[in-house]
Amino acid sequence: MNFIRLLLIGIVIGMANVIPGVSGGTLAVVFNIYDKFVNAITLNLKKLKENWRFVVPLLTGMASGVLIFSKLITVLYTNFPVQTNFFFTGLILGSIPMLFAAMTKTKDDEKMGAGKTISVVLCALVGLALLLTFSYLEVKYGGGDKTAGMTADLPEWTVKLAARIFFAGLVGAVAMIVPGISGSLLMLILGVYPIVMKSIPALFLPSQTFHALILLLPNGAGVLIGLLSGAQLVKYLLKKVPNHTYAVIFGLLCGSAFNLFPGFSAITGIGMAIVCALCVIIGAAMAYFSTKLAPAEANTSIQQDKSAIQQDAQD
């Protein structure tokens, strides 16, 4: 029975990880498996063997969730690109309150000092500047087509593209571990999300299997390395500099709105305007309510995880 429960939880988390703006890490907290999940991400074979009854059904469910939802996302981007981008813009807007609260939260809810406030603001500006720079380069050298990866054929494999896909997988996996942060949203920001989402269902088409595989392998390698290294890195950063860590991500998220927003000129007619408005509202509501518990629960989970690690060392 526990196997089926973990399998279903994994499917839900996998689906969440496919939706930009929705945090799989938050759902792991909600389902009360976050601590065990972070501890299970290890190269320690003994520990993996001990946790196989937890790891196998959870990862199987997550993979199934990704496969199920990747096809749906491809269909939506192919047939309704403007509405889909408005929905993703809503997801970003809904994530902003949680991140703002996380980057300004202090111990015992004390007021942040002037020095720390300035450094946190600077970190947010760095994140914003990075994203706006990326958006500018995308428009200047890539044409600025946000949906090209979904509506066109799979792109040709190049070393530059493979490196980009690898880096996006690495960053996305690290972000996935943080409750409240969406790994797929960061992949979308980096321009890799449409390619990965279109490549997953293409694996099952004999004529495109090899092409899709060589595009997905760098992403898979990045995700694996990101999960293994990210668990420790994220715990360290959130323990040492939580406000500054969330501030950089906050800046990236705000900047991504400029990159994803399709513009009002893309709306044609009253009917489409209503649909796009609904897409923004639904996306914002989904992201807001899925991340509402993240800041408080994340710190609790990380502290509990730290205690567990210290206990293991003593044993």
Short mmCIF file of C-alpha atoms in Angstrom, two decimals:
data_model
loop_
_atom_site.label_atom_id
_atom_site.label_comp_id
_atom_site.label_asym_id
_atom_site.label_seq_id
_atom_site.Cartn_x
_atom_site.Cartn_y
_atom_site.Cartn_z
CA MET A 1 0.00 0.00 0.00
CA ASN A 2 2.86 2.38 0.81
CA PHE A 3 4.38 1.56 -2.61
CA ILE A 4 1.19 2.72 -4.38
CA ARG A 5 1.00 5.83 -2.18
CA LEU A 6 4.58 6.83 -3.03
CA LEU A 7 3.96 6.06 -6.70
CA LEU A 8 0.93 8.39 -6.78
CA ILE A 9 2.82 11.10 -4.89
CA GLY A 10 5.66 10.76 -7.41
CA ILE A 11 3.24 11.18 -10.33
CA VAL A 12 1.84 14.39 -8.82
CA ILE A 13 5.35 15.77 -8.14
CA GLY A 14 6.45 14.80 -11.67
CA MET A 15 3.49 16.66 -13.17
CA ALA A 16 4.25 19.68 -10.98
CA ASN A 17 7.87 19.70 -12.14
CA VAL A 18 6.67 19.95 -15.75
CA ILE A 19 4.57 23.07 -15.05
CA PRO A 20 6.74 26.21 -14.90
CA GLY A 21 6.03 28.13 -11.70
CA VAL A 22 4.72 25.15 -9.74
CA SER A 23 7.22 23.71 -7.28
CA GLY A 24 7.70 19.97 -6.95
CA GLY A 25 9.74 20.64 -3.81
CA THR A 26 6.75 22.35 -2.21
CA LEU A 27 4.54 19.33 -2.92
CA ALA A 28 7.20 17.10 -1.36
CA VAL A 29 6.85 19.24 1.77
CA VAL A 30 3.04 19.09 1.61
CA PHE A 31 3.14 15.28 1.32
CA ASN A 32 5.61 15.18 4.23
CA ILE A 33 8.39 13.39 2.31
CA TYR A 34 10.76 16.34 1.77
CA ASP A 35 13.33 15.38 4.42
CA LYS A 36 13.50 11.78 3.29
CA PHE A 37 13.67 12.84 -0.37
CA VAL A 38 16.65 15.17 0.20
CA ASN A 39 18.43 12.55 2.32
CA ALA A 40 17.83 9.89 -0.34
CA ILE A 41 19.70 11.92 -2.99
CA THR A 42 23.15 10.47 -2.46
CA LEU A 43 25.90 8.38 -4.04
CA ASN A 44 26.11 6.32 -0.86
CA LEU A 45 25.14 2.87 -2.15
CA LYS A 46 24.45 1.58 1.35
CA LYS A 47 22.01 4.41 1.97
CA LEU A 48 20.37 3.89 -1.43
CA LYS A 49 19.91 0.20 -0.68
CA GLU A 50 18.30 1.00 2.65
CA ASN A 51 15.91 3.49 1.03
CA TRP A 52 15.04 1.56 -2.18
CA ARG A 53 11.42 1.00 -1.07
CA PHE A 54 11.08 4.79 -0.92
CA VAL A 55 13.25 5.79 -3.89
CA VAL A 56 12.01 3.33 -6.55
CA PRO A 57 8.25 4.05 -6.42
CA LEU A 58 8.79 7.80 -5.98
CA LEU A 59 11.17 8.13 -8.96
CA THR A 60 8.99 5.80 -11.08
CA GLY A 61 5.99 8.01 -10.34
CA MET A 62 7.92 11.21 -11.08
CA ALA A 63 9.09 9.85 -14.44
CA SER A 64 5.51 8.82 -15.28
CA GLY A 65 4.20 12.28 -14.35
CA VAL A 66 6.77 13.97 -16.59
CA LEU A 67 5.90 11.68 -19.53
CA ILE A 68 2.17 12.26 -19.12
CA PHE A 69 2.34 16.04 -18.89
CA SER A 70 5.10 16.68 -21.44
CA LYS A 71 2.78 15.59 -24.26
CA LEU A 72 0.01 17.88 -23.00
CA ILE A 73 2.35 20.87 -22.77
CA THR A 74 3.54 20.20 -26.34
CA VAL A 75 -0.04 20.16 -27.64
CA LEU A 76 -0.89 23.40 -25.80
CA TYR A 77 2.18 25.23 -27.09
CA THR A 78 1.58 24.00 -30.63
CA ASN A 79 -2.11 24.96 -30.80
CA PHE A 80 -2.45 27.78 -28.26
CA PRO A 81 0.97 29.48 -27.95
CA VAL A 82 -0.32 32.93 -26.89
CA GLN A 83 -2.72 31.59 -24.26
CA THR A 84 -0.05 29.22 -22.92
CA ASN A 85 2.45 32.06 -22.52
CA PHE A 86 -0.17 34.15 -20.70
CA PHE A 87 -0.74 31.18 -18.39
CA PHE A 88 3.00 30.89 -17.71
CA THR A 89 3.15 34.65 -17.09
CA GLY A 90 0.42 34.17 -14.50
CA LEU A 91 2.46 31.40 -12.88
CA ILE A 92 5.37 33.82 -12.53
CA LEU A 93 3.19 36.54 -11.01
CA GLY A 94 1.74 34.05 -8.53
CA SER A 95 5.22 32.96 -7.43
CA ILE A 96 6.46 36.49 -6.67
CA PRO A 97 4.73 36.96 -3.26
CA MET A 98 6.24 33.76 -1.87
CA LEU A 99 9.74 34.64 -3.03
CA PHE A 100 9.46 38.21 -1.73
CA ALA A 101 8.40 36.89 1.68
CA ALA A 102 11.25 34.36 1.66
CA MET A 103 13.93 36.90 0.77
CA THR A 104 12.75 39.40 3.42
CA LYS A 105 12.05 36.90 6.21
CA THR A 106 14.34 37.23 9.23
CA LYS A 107 14.90 35.18 12.36
CA ASP A 108 12.12 35.79 14.89
CA ASP A 109 10.58 38.21 12.34
CA GLU A 110 12.99 40.98 13.31
CA LYS A 111 13.47 43.96 11.02
CA MET A 112 16.36 43.65 8.55
CA GLY A 113 19.21 46.07 9.09
CA ALA A 114 20.10 48.66 6.47
CA GLY A 115 23.28 46.85 5.40
CA LYS A 116 21.55 43.53 4.90
CA THR A 117 18.62 45.16 3.12
CA ILE A 118 20.99 46.80 0.63
CA SER A 119 22.85 43.54 -0.01
CA VAL A 120 19.59 41.64 -0.52
CA VAL A 121 18.33 44.29 -2.96
CA LEU A 122 21.64 44.13 -4.84
CA CYS A 123 21.32 40.34 -5.14
CA ALA A 124 17.81 40.76 -6.55
CA LEU A 125 19.09 43.34 -9.04
CA VAL A 126 21.87 40.96 -10.09
CA GLY A 127 19.28 38.27 -10.80
CA LEU A 128 17.11 40.76 -12.71
CA ALA A 129 20.08 42.05 -14.73
CA LEU A 130 21.15 38.51 -15.65
CA LEU A 131 17.70 37.66 -16.94
CA LEU A 132 17.23 40.91 -18.86
CA THR A 133 20.67 40.43 -20.44
CA PHE A 134 19.71 36.91 -21.46
CA SER A 135 16.41 38.18 -22.88
CA TYR A 136 18.24 40.87 -24.90
CA LEU A 137 20.70 38.35 -26.31
CA GLU A 138 17.86 35.99 -27.17
CA VAL A 139 16.06 38.70 -29.13
CA LYS A 140 19.23 39.95 -30.84
CA TYR A 141 20.75 36.62 -31.81
CA GLY A 142 17.87 34.15 -31.56
CA GLY A 143 14.99 36.09 -33.03
CA GLY A 144 13.13 36.26 -29.73
CA ASP A 145 10.62 33.52 -30.66
CA LYS A 146 9.52 32.09 -27.32
CA THR A 147 7.56 29.19 -28.80
CA ALA A 148 9.88 28.12 -31.60
CA GLY A 149 11.04 25.05 -29.72
CA MET A 150 7.46 23.82 -29.36
CA THR A 151 5.90 24.78 -32.68
CA ALA A 152 8.77 23.87 -34.98
CA ASP A 153 10.66 20.63 -35.55
CA LEU A 154 13.30 19.54 -33.06
CA PRO A 155 16.41 21.74 -33.41
CA GLU A 156 19.62 20.34 -34.80
CA TRP A 157 22.11 19.11 -32.22
CA THR A 158 25.15 21.34 -31.70
CA VAL A 159 27.78 21.48 -28.99
CA LYS A 160 26.53 24.95 -27.98
CA LEU A 161 22.93 23.74 -27.69
CA ALA A 162 23.99 20.60 -25.78
CA ALA A 163 25.93 22.74 -23.29
CA ARG A 164 22.92 25.02 -22.85
CA ILE A 165 20.59 22.06 -22.29
CA PHE A 166 23.04 20.53 -19.79
CA PHE A 167 23.33 23.78 -17.82
CA ALA A 168 19.56 24.25 -17.77
CA GLY A 169 19.09 20.70 -16.47
CA LEU A 170 21.72 21.32 -13.80
CA VAL A 171 20.17 24.59 -12.62
CA GLY A 172 16.64 23.22 -12.87
CA ALA A 173 17.48 20.17 -10.74
CA VAL A 174 19.10 22.30 -8.04
CA ALA A 175 16.06 24.60 -8.03
CA MET A 176 13.69 21.63 -7.85
CA ILE A 177 15.09 20.75 -4.42
CA VAL A 178 14.13 24.15 -2.97
CA PRO A 179 10.48 24.23 -1.84
CA GLY A 180 8.71 27.07 -3.61
CA ILE A 181 11.12 27.26 -6.55
CA SER A 182 10.18 25.76 -9.91
CA GLY A 183 12.99 23.99 -11.76
CA SER A 184 11.01 23.91 -15.00
CA LEU A 185 10.44 27.67 -14.73
CA LEU A 186 14.20 28.25 -14.68
CA MET A 187 14.53 25.93 -17.69
CA LEU A 188 11.86 28.00 -19.43
CA ILE A 189 13.77 31.18 -18.57
CA LEU A 190 16.93 29.69 -20.09
CA GLY A 191 15.04 28.83 -23.30
CA VAL A 192 15.46 25.06 -22.99
CA TYR A 193 12.05 24.05 -21.64
CA PRO A 194 10.22 23.90 -25.02
CA ILE A 195 12.98 21.75 -26.52
CA VAL A 196 12.94 19.26 -23.65
CA MET A 197 9.13 19.07 -23.53
CA LYS A 198 8.92 18.41 -27.27
CA SER A 199 11.77 15.86 -27.18
CA ILE A 200 10.20 13.64 -24.49
CA PRO A 201 7.14 12.52 -26.51
CA ALA A 202 9.32 12.41 -29.66
CA LEU A 203 11.27 9.54 -28.03
CA PHE A 204 8.31 7.28 -28.85
CA LEU A 205 8.27 8.20 -32.54
CA PRO A 206 10.64 5.80 -34.40
CA SER A 207 11.62 8.47 -36.93
CA GLN A 208 12.67 10.92 -34.19
CA THR A 209 13.84 8.65 -31.37
CA PHE A 210 17.59 9.09 -31.92
CA HIS A 211 17.31 12.84 -32.52
CA ALA A 212 15.24 13.31 -29.35
CA LEU A 213 17.59 11.09 -27.35
CA ILE A 214 20.74 13.06 -28.15
CA LEU A 215 18.90 16.27 -27.18
CA LEU A 216 17.69 14.80 -23.88
CA LEU A 217 20.93 13.12 -22.78
CA PRO A 218 22.69 16.41 -21.84
CA ASN A 219 19.60 17.45 -19.89
CA GLY A 220 19.49 14.09 -18.09
CA ALA A 221 23.17 14.37 -17.19
CA GLY A 222 22.65 17.91 -15.90
CA VAL A 223 19.63 16.85 -13.83
CA LEU A 224 21.54 13.93 -12.30
CA ILE A 225 24.55 16.04 -11.36
CA GLY A 226 22.28 18.85 -10.18
CA LEU A 227 20.33 16.55 -7.88
CA LEU A 228 23.44 14.95 -6.40
CA SER A 229 25.34 18.19 -5.85
CA GLY A 230 22.37 20.49 -5.43
CA ALA A 231 20.95 18.84 -2.33
CA GLN A 232 24.05 19.74 -0.32
CA LEU A 233 24.54 23.14 -1.99
CA VAL A 234 20.95 24.24 -1.46
CA LYS A 235 20.96 23.19 2.18
CA TYR A 236 24.23 25.10 2.70
CA LEU A 237 23.05 28.31 0.98
CA LEU A 238 19.65 28.32 2.66
CA LYS A 239 21.36 27.80 6.00
CA LYS A 240 24.09 30.45 5.54
CA VAL A 241 22.51 33.11 3.28
CA PRO A 242 18.80 32.33 2.79
CA ASN A 243 17.72 35.93 2.10
CA HIS A 244 20.38 36.52 -0.54
CA THR A 245 19.74 33.14 -2.19
CA TYR A 246 16.03 33.84 -2.52
CA ALA A 247 16.79 37.43 -3.63
CA VAL A 248 18.76 36.27 -6.69
CA ILE A 249 15.96 33.89 -7.62
CA PHE A 250 13.42 36.69 -7.06
CA GLY A 251 15.29 38.90 -9.52
CA LEU A 252 15.43 36.10 -12.08
CA LEU A 253 11.73 35.50 -11.71
CA CYS A 254 10.79 39.16 -12.13
CA GLY A 255 12.99 39.43 -15.20
CA SER A 256 11.50 36.30 -16.71
CA ALA A 257 8.10 38.03 -16.92
CA PHE A 258 9.59 40.32 -19.60
CA ASN A 259 10.91 37.31 -21.47
CA LEU A 260 7.69 35.28 -21.43
CA PHE A 261 4.97 37.93 -21.72
CA PRO A 262 3.69 37.64 -25.31
CA GLY A 263 2.50 41.26 -25.42
CA PHE A 264 -0.99 42.70 -25.82
CA SER A 265 -0.49 42.93 -29.57
CA ALA A 266 -0.73 39.13 -29.70
CA ILE A 267 -4.37 39.30 -28.54
CA THR A 268 -6.85 39.37 -31.40
CA GLY A 269 -10.46 39.97 -30.44
CA ILE A 270 -12.55 40.23 -27.26
CA GLY A 271 -12.95 36.47 -26.89
CA MET A 272 -9.22 35.86 -26.94
CA ALA A 273 -8.67 38.73 -24.48
CA ILE A 274 -11.05 37.08 -21.99
CA VAL A 275 -9.37 33.69 -22.40
CA CYS A 276 -5.89 35.20 -21.93
CA ALA A 277 -7.06 37.04 -18.80
CA LEU A 278 -8.44 33.79 -17.40
CA CYS A 279 -5.13 32.04 -18.21
CA VAL A 280 -3.21 34.67 -16.21
CA ILE A 281 -5.61 34.43 -13.25
CA ILE A 282 -5.59 30.61 -13.18
CA GLY A 283 -1.80 30.47 -13.51
CA ALA A 284 -1.29 33.03 -10.75
CA ALA A 285 -3.70 31.22 -8.42
CA MET A 286 -2.03 27.84 -9.02
CA ALA A 287 1.45 29.17 -8.30
CA TYR A 288 0.37 31.23 -5.30
CA PHE A 289 -1.48 28.45 -3.51
CA SER A 290 1.11 25.77 -4.38
CA THR A 291 3.91 27.83 -2.80
CA LYS A 292 2.02 29.39 0.11
CA LEU A 293 3.42 26.92 2.66
CA ALA A 294 6.94 26.79 1.20
CA PRO A 295 8.93 29.44 3.15
CA ALA A 296 8.06 28.24 6.65
CA GLU A 297 8.11 24.57 5.81
CA ALA A 298 11.36 24.75 3.85
CA ASN A 299 13.40 26.05 6.76
CA THR A 300 11.82 23.52 9.14
CA SER A 301 12.57 20.67 6.79
CA ILE A 302 16.16 21.73 6.24
CA GLN A 303 16.79 22.07 9.98
CA GLN A 304 15.28 18.62 10.59
CA ASP A 305 17.41 17.22 7.78
CA LYS A 306 20.53 18.79 9.30
CA SER A 307 19.73 17.16 12.66
CA ALA A 308 19.27 13.80 10.95
CA ILE A 309 22.65 14.12 9.23
CA GLN A 310 24.35 15.01 12.51
CA GLN A 311 22.68 12.03 14.18
CA ASP A 312 23.93 9.71 11.40
CA ALA A 313 27.46 11.02 11.93
CA GLN A 314 27.25 10.31 15.68
CA ASP A 315 25.98 6.79 15.04
#
